[in-house]
PDB file of C-alpha atoms and ligand atoms in Angstrom:
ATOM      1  CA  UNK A 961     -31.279 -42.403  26.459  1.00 57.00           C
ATOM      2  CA  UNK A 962     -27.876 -40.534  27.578  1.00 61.00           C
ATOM      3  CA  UNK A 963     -26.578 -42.575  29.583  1.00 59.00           C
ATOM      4  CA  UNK A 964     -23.372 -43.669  27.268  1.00 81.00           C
ATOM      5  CA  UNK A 965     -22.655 -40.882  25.746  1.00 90.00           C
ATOM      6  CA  UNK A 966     -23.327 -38.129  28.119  1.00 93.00           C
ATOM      7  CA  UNK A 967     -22.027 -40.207  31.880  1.00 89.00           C
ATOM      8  CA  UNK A 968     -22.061 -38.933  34.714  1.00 89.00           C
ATOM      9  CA  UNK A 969     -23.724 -35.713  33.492  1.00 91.00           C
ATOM     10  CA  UNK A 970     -26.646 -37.824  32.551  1.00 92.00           C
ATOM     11  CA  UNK A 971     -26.690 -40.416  35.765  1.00 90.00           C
ATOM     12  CA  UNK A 972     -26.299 -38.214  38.704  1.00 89.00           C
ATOM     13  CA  UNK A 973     -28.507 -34.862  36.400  1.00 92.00           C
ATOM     14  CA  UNK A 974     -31.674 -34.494  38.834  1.00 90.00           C
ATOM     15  CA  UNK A 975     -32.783 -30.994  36.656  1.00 94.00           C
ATOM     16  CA  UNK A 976     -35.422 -31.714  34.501  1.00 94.00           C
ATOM     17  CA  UNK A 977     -34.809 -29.193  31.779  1.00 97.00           C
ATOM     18  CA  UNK A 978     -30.921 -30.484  31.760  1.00 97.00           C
ATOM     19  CA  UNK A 979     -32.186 -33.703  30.910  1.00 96.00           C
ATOM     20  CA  UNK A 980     -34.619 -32.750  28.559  1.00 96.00           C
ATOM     21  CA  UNK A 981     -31.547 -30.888  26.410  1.00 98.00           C
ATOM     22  CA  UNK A 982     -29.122 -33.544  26.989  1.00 97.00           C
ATOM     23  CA  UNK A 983     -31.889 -35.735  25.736  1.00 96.00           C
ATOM     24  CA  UNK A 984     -32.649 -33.553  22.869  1.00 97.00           C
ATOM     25  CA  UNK A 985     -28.725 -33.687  22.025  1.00 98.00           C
ATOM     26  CA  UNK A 986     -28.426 -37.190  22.194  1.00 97.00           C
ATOM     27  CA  UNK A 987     -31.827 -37.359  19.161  1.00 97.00           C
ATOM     28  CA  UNK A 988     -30.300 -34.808  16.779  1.00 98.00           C
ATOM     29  CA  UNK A 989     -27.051 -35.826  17.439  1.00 97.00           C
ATOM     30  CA  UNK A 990     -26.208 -31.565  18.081  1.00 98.00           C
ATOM     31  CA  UNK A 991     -24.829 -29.432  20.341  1.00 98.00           C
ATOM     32  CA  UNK A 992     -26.330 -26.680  18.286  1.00 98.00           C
ATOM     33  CA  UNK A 993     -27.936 -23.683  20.030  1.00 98.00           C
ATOM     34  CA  UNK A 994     -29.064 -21.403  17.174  1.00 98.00           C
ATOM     35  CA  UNK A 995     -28.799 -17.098  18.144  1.00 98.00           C
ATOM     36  CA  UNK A 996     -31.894 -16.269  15.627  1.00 98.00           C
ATOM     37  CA  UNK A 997     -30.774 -12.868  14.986  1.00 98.00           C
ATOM     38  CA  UNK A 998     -33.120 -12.054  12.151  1.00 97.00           C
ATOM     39  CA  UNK A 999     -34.895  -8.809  12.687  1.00 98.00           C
ATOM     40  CA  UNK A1000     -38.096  -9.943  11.011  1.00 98.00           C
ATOM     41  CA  UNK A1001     -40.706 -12.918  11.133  1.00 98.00           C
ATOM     42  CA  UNK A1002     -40.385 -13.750   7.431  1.00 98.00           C
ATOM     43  CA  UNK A1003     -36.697 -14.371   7.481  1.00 98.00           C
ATOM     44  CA  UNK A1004     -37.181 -15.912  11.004  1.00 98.00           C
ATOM     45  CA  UNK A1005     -39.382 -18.312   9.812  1.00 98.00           C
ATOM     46  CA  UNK A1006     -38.046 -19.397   6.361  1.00 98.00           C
ATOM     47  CA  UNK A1007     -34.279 -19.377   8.439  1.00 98.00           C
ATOM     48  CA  UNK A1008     -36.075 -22.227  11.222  1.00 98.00           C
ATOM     49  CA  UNK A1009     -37.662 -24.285   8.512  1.00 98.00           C
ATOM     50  CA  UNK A1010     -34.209 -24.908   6.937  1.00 98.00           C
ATOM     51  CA  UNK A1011     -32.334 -25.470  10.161  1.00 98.00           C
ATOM     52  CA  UNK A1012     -34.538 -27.226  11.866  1.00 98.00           C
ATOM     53  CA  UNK A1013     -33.272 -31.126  12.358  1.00 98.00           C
ATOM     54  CA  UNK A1014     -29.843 -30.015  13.177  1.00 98.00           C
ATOM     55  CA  UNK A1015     -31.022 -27.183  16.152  1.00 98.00           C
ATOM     56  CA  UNK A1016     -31.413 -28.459  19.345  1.00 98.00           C
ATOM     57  CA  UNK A1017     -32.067 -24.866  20.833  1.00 98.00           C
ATOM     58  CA  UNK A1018     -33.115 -21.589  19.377  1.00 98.00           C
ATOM     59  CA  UNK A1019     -32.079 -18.606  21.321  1.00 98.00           C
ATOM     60  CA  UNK A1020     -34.530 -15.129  20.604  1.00 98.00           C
ATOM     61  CA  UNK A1021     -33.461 -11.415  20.769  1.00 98.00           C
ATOM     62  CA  UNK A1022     -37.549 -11.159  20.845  1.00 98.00           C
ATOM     63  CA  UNK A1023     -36.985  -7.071  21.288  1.00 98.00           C
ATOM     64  CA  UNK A1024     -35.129  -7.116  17.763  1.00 98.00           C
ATOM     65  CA  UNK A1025     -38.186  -8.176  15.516  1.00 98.00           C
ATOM     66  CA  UNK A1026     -39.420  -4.838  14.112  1.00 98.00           C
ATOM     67  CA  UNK A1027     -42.526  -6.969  13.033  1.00 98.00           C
ATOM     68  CA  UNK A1028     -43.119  -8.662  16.221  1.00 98.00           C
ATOM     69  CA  UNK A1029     -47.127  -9.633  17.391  1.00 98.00           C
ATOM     70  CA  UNK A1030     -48.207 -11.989  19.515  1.00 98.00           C
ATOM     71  CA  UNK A1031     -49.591 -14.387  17.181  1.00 98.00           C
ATOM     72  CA  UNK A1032     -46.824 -14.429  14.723  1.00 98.00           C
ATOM     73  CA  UNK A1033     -44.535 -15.162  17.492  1.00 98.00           C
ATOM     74  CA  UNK A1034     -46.763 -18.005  19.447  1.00 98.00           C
ATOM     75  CA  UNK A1035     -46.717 -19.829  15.700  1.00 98.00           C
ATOM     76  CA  UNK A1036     -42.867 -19.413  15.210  1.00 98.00           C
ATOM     77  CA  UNK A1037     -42.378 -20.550  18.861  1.00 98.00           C
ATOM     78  CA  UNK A1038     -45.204 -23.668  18.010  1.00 98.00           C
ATOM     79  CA  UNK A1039     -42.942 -24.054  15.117  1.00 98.00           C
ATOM     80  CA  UNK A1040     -39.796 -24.333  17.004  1.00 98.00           C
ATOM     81  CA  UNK A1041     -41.145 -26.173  20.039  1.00 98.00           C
ATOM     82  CA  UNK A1042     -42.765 -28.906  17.790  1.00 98.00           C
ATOM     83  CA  UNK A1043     -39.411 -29.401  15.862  1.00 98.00           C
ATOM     84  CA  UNK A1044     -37.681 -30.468  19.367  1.00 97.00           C
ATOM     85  CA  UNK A1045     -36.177 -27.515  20.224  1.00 98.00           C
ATOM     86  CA  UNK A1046     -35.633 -25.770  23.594  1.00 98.00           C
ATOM     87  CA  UNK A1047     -36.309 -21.832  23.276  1.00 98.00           C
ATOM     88  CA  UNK A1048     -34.278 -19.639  24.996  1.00 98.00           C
ATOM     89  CA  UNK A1049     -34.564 -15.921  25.249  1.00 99.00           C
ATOM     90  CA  UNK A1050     -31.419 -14.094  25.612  1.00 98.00           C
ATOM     91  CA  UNK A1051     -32.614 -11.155  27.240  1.00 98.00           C
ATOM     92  CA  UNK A1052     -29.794 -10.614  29.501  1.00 98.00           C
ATOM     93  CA  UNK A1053     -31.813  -9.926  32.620  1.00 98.00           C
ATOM     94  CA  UNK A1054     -30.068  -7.137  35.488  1.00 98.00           C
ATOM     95  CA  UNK A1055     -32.661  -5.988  37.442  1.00 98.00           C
ATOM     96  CA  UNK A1056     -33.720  -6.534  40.869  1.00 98.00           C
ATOM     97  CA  UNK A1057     -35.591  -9.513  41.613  1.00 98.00           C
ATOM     98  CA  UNK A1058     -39.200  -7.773  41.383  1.00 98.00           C
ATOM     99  CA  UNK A1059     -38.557  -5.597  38.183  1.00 98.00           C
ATOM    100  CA  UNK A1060     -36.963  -8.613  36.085  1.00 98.00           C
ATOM    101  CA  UNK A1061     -39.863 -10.796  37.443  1.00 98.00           C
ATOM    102  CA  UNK A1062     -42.374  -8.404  35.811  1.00 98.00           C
ATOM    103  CA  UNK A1063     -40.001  -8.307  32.823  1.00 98.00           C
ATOM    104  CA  UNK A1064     -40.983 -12.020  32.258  1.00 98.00           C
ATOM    105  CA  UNK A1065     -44.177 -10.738  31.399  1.00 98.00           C
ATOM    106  CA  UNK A1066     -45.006  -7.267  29.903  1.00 98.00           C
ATOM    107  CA  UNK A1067     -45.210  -6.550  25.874  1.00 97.00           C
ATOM    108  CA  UNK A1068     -43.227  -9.729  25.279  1.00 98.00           C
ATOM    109  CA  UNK A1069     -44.778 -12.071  28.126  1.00 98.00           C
ATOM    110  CA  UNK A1070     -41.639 -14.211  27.578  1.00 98.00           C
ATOM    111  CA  UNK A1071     -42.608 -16.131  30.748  1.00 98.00           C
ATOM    112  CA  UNK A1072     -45.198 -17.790  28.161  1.00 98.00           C
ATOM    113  CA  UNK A1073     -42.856 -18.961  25.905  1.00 98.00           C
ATOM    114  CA  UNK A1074     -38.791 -18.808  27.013  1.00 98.00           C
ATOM    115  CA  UNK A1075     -37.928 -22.273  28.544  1.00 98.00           C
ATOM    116  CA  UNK A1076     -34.478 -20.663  29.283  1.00 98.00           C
ATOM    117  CA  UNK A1077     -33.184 -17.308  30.077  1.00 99.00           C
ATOM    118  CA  UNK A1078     -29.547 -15.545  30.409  1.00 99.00           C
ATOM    119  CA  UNK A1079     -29.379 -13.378  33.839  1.00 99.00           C
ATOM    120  CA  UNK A1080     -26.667 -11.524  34.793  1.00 98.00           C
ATOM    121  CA  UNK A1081     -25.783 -12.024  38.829  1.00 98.00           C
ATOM    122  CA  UNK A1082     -24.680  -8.151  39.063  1.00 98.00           C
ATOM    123  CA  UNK A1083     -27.918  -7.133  40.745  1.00 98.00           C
ATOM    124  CA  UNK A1084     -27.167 -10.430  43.533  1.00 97.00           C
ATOM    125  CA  UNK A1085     -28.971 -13.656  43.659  1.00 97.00           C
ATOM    126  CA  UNK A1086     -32.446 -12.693  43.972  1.00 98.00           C
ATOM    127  CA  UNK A1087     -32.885 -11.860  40.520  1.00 98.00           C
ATOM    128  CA  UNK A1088     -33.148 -15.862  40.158  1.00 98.00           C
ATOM    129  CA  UNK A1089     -35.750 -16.620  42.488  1.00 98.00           C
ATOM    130  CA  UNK A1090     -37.742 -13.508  40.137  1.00 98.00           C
ATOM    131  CA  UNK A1091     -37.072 -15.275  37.371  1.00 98.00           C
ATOM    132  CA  UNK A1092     -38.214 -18.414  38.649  1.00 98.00           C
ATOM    133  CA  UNK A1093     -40.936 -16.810  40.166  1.00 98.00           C
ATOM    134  CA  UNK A1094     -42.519 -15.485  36.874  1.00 98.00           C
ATOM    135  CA  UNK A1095     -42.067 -19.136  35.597  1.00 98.00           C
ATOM    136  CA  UNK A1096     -44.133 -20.394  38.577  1.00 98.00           C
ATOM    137  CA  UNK A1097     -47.004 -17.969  38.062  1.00 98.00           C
ATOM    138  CA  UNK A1098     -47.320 -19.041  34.174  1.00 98.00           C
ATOM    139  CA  UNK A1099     -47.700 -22.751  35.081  1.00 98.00           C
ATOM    140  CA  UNK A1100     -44.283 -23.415  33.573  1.00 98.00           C
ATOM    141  CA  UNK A1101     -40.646 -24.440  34.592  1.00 97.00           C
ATOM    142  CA  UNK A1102     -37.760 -22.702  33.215  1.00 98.00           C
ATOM    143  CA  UNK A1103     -34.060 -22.416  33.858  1.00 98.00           C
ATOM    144  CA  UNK A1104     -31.437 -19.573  33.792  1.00 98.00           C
ATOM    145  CA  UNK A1105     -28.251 -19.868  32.292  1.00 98.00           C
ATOM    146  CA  UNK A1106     -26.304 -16.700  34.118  1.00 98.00           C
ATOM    147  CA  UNK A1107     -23.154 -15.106  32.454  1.00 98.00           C
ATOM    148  CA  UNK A1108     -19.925 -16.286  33.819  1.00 98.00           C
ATOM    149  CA  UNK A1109     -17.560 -15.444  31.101  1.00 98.00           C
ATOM    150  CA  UNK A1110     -18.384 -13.681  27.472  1.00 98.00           C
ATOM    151  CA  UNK A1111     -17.118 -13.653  24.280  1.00 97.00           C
ATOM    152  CA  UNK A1112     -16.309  -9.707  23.423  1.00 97.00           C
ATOM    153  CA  UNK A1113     -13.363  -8.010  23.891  1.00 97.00           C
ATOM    154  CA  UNK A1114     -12.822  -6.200  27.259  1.00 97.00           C
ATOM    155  CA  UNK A1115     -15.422  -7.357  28.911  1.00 98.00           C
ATOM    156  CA  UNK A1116     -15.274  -7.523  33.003  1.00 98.00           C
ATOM    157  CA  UNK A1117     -16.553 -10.951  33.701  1.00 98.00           C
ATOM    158  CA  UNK A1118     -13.236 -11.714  35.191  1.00 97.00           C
ATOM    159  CA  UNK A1119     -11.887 -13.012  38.303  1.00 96.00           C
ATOM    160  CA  UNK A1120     -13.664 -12.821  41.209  1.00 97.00           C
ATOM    161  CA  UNK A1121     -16.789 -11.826  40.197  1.00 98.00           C
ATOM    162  CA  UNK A1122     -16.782 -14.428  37.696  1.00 98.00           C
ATOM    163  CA  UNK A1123     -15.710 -17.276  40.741  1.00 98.00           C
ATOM    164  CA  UNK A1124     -18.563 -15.778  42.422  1.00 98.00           C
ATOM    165  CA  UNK A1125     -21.575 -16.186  39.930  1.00 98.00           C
ATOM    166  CA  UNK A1126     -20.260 -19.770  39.506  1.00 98.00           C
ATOM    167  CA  UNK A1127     -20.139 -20.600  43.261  1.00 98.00           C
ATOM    168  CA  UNK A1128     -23.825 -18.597  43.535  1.00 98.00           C
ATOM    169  CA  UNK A1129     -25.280 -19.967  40.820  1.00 98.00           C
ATOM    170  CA  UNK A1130     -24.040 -23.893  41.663  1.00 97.00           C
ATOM    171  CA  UNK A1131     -25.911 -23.913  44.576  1.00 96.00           C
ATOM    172  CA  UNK A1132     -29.036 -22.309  43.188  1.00 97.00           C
ATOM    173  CA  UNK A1133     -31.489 -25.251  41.605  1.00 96.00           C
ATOM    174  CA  UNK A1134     -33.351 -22.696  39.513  1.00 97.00           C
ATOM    175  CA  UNK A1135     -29.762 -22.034  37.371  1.00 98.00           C
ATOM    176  CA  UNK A1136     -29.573 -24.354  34.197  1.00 98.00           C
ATOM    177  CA  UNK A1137     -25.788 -23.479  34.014  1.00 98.00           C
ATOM    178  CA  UNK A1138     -23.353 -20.279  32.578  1.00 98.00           C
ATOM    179  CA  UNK A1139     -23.187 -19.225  29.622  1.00 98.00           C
ATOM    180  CA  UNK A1140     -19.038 -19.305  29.185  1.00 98.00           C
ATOM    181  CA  UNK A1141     -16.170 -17.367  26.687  1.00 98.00           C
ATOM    182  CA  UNK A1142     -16.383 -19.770  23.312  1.00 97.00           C
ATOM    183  CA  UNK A1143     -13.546 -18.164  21.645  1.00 97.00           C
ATOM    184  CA  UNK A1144     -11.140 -19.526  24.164  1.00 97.00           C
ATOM    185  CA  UNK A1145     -10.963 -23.044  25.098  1.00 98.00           C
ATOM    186  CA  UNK A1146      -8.168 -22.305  27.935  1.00 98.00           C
ATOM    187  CA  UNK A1147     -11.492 -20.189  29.476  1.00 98.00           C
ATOM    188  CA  UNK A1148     -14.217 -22.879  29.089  1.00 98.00           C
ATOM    189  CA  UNK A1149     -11.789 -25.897  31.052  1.00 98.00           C
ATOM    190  CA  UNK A1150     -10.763 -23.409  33.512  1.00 98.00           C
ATOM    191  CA  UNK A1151     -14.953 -22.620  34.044  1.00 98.00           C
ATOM    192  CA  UNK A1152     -15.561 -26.160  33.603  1.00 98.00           C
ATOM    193  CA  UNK A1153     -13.207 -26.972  36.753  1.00 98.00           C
ATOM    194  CA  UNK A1154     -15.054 -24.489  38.842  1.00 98.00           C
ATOM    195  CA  UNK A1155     -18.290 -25.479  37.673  1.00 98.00           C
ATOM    196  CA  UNK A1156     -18.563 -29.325  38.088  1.00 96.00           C
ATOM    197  CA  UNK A1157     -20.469 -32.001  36.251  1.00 95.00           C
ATOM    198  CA  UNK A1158     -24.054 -30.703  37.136  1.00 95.00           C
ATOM    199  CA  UNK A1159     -24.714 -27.607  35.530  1.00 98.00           C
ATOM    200  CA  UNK A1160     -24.720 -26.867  31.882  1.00 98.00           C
ATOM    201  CA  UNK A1161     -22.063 -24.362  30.126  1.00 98.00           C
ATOM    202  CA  UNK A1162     -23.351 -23.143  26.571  1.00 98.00           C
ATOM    203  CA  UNK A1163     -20.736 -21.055  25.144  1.00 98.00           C
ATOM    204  CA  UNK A1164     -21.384 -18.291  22.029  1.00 98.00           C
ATOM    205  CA  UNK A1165     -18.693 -16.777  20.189  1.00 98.00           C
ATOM    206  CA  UNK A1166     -17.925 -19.799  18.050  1.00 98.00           C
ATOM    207  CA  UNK A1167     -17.557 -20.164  14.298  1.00 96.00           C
ATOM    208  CA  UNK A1168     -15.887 -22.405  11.901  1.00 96.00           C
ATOM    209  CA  UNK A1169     -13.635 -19.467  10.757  1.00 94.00           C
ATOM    210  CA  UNK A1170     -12.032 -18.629  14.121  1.00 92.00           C
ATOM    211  CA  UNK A1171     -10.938 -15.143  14.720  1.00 94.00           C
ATOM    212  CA  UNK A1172     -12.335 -11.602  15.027  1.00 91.00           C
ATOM    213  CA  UNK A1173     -15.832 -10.329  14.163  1.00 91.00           C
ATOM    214  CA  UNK A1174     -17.805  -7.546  14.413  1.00 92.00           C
ATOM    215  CA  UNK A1175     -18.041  -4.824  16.946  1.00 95.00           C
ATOM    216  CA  UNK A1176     -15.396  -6.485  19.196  1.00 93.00           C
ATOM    217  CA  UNK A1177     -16.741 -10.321  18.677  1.00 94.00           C
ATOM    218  CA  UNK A1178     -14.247 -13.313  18.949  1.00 95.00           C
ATOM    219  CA  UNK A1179     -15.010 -16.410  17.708  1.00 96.00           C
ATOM    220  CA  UNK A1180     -13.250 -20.270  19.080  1.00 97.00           C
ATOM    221  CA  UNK A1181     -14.014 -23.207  16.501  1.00 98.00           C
ATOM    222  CA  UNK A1182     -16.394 -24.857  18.227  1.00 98.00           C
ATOM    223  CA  UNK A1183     -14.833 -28.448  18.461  1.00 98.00           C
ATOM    224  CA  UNK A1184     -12.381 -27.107  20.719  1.00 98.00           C
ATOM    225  CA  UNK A1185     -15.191 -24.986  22.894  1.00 98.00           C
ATOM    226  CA  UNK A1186     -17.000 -28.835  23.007  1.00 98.00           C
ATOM    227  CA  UNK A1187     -13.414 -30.448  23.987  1.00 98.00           C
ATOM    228  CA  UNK A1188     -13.132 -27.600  26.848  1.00 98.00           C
ATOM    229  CA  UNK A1189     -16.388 -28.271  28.264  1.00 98.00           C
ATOM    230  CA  UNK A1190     -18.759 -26.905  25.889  1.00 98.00           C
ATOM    231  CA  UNK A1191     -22.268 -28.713  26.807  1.00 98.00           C
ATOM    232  CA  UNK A1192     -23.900 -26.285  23.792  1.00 98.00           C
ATOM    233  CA  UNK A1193     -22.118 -24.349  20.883  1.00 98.00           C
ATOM    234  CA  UNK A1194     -24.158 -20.899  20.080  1.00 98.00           C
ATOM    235  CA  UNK A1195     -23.960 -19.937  16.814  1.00 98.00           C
ATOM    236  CA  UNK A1196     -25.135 -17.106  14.949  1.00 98.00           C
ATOM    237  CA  UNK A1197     -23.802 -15.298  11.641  1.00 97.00           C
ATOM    238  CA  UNK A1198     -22.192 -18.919  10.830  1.00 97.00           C
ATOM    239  CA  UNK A1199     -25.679 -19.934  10.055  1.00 98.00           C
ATOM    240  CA  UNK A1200     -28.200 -17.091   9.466  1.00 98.00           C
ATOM    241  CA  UNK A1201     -25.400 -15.427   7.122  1.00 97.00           C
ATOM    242  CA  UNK A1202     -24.705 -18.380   5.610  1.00 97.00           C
ATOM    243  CA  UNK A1203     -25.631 -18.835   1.970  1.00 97.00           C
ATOM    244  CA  UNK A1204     -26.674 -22.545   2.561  1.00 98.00           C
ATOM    245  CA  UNK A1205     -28.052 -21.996   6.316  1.00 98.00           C
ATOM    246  CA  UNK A1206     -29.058 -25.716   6.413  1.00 98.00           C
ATOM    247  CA  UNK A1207     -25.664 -27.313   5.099  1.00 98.00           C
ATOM    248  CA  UNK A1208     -24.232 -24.747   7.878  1.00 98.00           C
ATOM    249  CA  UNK A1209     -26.339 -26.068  10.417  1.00 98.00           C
ATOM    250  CA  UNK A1210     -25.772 -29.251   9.558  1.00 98.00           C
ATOM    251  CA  UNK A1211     -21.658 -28.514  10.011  1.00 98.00           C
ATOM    252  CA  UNK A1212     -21.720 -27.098  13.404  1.00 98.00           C
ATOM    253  CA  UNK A1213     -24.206 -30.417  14.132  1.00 98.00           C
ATOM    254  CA  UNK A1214     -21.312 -32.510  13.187  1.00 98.00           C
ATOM    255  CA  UNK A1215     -18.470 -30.566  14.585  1.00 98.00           C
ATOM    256  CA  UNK A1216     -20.243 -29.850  18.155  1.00 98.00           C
ATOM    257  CA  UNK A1217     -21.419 -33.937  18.139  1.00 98.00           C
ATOM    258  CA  UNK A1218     -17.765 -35.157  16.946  1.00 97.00           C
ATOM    259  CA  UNK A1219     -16.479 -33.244  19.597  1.00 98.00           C
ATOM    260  CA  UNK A1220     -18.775 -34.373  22.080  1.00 97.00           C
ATOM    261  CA  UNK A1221     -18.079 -38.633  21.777  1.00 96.00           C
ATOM    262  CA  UNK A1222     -14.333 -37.394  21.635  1.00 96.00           C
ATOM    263  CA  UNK A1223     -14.827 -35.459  24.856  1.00 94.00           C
ATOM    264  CA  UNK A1224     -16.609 -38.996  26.047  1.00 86.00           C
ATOM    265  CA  UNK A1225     -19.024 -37.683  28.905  1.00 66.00           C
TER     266      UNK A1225
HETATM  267  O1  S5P B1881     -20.790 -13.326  25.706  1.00 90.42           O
HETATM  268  C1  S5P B1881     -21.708 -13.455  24.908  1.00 90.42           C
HETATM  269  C2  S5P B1881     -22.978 -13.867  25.310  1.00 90.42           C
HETATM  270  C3  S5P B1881     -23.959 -14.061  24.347  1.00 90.42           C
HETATM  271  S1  S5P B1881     -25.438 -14.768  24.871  1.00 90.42           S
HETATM  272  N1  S5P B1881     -21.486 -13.252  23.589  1.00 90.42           N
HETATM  273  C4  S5P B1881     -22.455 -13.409  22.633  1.00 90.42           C
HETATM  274  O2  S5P B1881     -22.162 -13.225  21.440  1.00 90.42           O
HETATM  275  N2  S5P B1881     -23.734 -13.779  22.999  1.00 90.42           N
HETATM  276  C5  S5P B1881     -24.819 -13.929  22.008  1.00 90.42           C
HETATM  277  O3  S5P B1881     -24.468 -14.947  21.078  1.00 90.42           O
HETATM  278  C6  S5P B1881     -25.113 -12.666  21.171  1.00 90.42           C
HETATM  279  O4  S5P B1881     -26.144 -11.913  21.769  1.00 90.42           O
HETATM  280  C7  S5P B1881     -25.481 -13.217  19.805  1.00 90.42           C
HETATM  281  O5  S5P B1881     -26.885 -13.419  19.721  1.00 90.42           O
HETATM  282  C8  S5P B1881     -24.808 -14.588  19.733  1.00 90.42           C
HETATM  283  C9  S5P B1881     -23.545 -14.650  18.902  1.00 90.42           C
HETATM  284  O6  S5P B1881     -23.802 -14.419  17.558  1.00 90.42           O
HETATM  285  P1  S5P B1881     -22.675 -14.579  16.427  1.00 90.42           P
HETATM  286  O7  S5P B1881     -23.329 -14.042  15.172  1.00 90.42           O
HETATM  287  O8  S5P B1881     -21.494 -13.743  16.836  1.00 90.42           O
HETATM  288  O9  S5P B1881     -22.356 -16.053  16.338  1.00 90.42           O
END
C-alpha cells in the first residue's frame, strides 16, 4: 500500500519508520501531524478522542503538561498509538551527543514513548547517533526529524547552515527528514531540491487562515506547503483552538490529502 500514490518515495524508501508514516497517510487519507499544545491531560485527552481518525501523527511538548505522571501519560500515548498514530516529541534537542542521550530518558523517559524527535544540528552530528543511541538501549527504533528551516520570524536557519544540516542529515540513516518553513512554499521546493526523494520534510506554521500569529508565528495554507514538498502539515491552534476540533481536523485531512494526489508522488 503506497505505491501509487506516494512513487518513488514509497519504491526506493528503505527506512522503516518512513514507511510506516507514509503507510499511515495512505489509511487516513492525512498528512496531518497534530502539535498537542494543551497544557493539561484532561483537555489532552478529550482534544485526541475527537481528532483521532483524521491524525496521522501527534507531536508532544511533554514539559508543558502541568499535570504530567507517568501513568496518565503511558494511557494517552496507548491512546494515541492504538488510534494509528506516530508520536513525536518536539523537544528540540541541542546538546552534545551524551547529555541529549540521557535527555531521552530522565523525568520524561521519552525514549519509552517518542517514535520521532526534532534535533537541532548546532551542537554537530553526534547529537544523532545520542539520540539513536537512547532508542537502542530502550529496545526501540526511532527517527529524528532535524530543523532545516522554521516558521518564526527572524530566525537564523538560513543559508549555509541550513545547506549544511540537509547535506549532514541526508547521509545520516538515523534522520527521518527536516522539519522545513510552512508559511512559505518558495522555502519548502527550494528544501525539497536539496533534500531529495528519501527523507521526509514535515513543515509547521500552517493554517487555513494564512498570515501572522502569535509571538512572531507565520502561517502558509497548507495545500501549498503539500504542493512545495510538504510530506506532513503540523498544525496546532487551527485545531486545538478550534471550536469544532474534529470538523478542523477533518479540513486540514482533506486539504493536506487533496494536495498530496495533486502533487502525484
Ligand atoms: O519552526 C517551527 C518548528 C516547530 S516544530 N515552528 C513551529 O511552530 N514549530 C512547532 O509547531 C511549535 O512548537 C508548535 O508546537 C507548532 C505550531 O503550532 P501552531 O499553533 O502555530 O500551529
Amino acid at each position: 500500500m503506497g505505491a501509487n500514490i506516494w512513487g518513488e518515495r514509497w519504491s526506493s524508501n528503505e527506512s522503516e519508520l518512513a514507511r510506516e508514516w507514509m503507510r499511515a497517510c495512505v489509511k487516513k487519507q492525512s498528512l496531518v501531524v497534530l502539535a498537542a499544545d494543551r497544557y493539561e491531560m484532561e483537555g489532552l485527552n478529550q482534544l485526541l478522542e475527537l481528532v483521532s481518525p483524521y491524525v496521522v501523527a501527534l507531536k508532544t511538548h511533554v514539559d508543558l503538561v502541568a499535570d504530567w505522571t507517568p501513568g496518565a501519560w503511558g494511557e494517552f500515548c496507548n491512546k494515541a498509538k492504538e488510534a494509528g498514530m506516530l508520536i513525536f516529541e518536539d523537544r528540540k534537542f541541542a546538546d552534545i551527543g551524551k547529555i541529549s542521550r540521557d535527555q531521552m530518558g530522565g523525568v520524561h523517559n521519552i525514549s519509552n514513548w517518542g517514535d520521532i524527535v526534532t534535533a537541532h544540528l548546532i551542537s554537530g552530528p553526534d547529537i544523532v547517533d545520542g539520540l539513536q543511541e537512547a532508542w537502542s538501549n530502550a529496545g526501540r527504533i526511532g527517527g529524528v526529524l532535524l530543523l532545516a528551516q522554521m516558521s518564526s520570524r527572524g530566525n537564523l536557519l538560513q543559508g549555509d547552515y541550513s545547506n549544511k544540516v540537509v547535506e549532514v542529515g541526508s547521509a545520516h540513516e538515523g534522520v527521518f527528514g527536516f522539519i522545513g518553513n510552512g508559511s512559505d512554499a518558495e522555502e519548502i521546493a527550494r528544501l525539497r531540491e536539496k533534500v531529495g526523494v528519501e527523507k521526509m520534510i514535515w513543515t509547521p506554521g500552517v493554517n487555513l487562515n494564512v498570515g501572522d500569529g502569535e509571538m512572531g508565528q507565520r502561517y502558509g495554507h497548507p495545500r501549498e506547503a503539500v504542493l512545495a514538498g510538504s510530506d506532513g502539515i503540523i498544525v496546532g491552534s487551527g485545531i486545538h483552538k478550534s471550536e469544532n476540533p474534529g470538523a478542523a481536523a477533518s479540513a486540514y485531512a482533506q486539504a493536506s490529502w487533496d494536495a498530496l494526489l495533486e502533487r502525484g508522488k
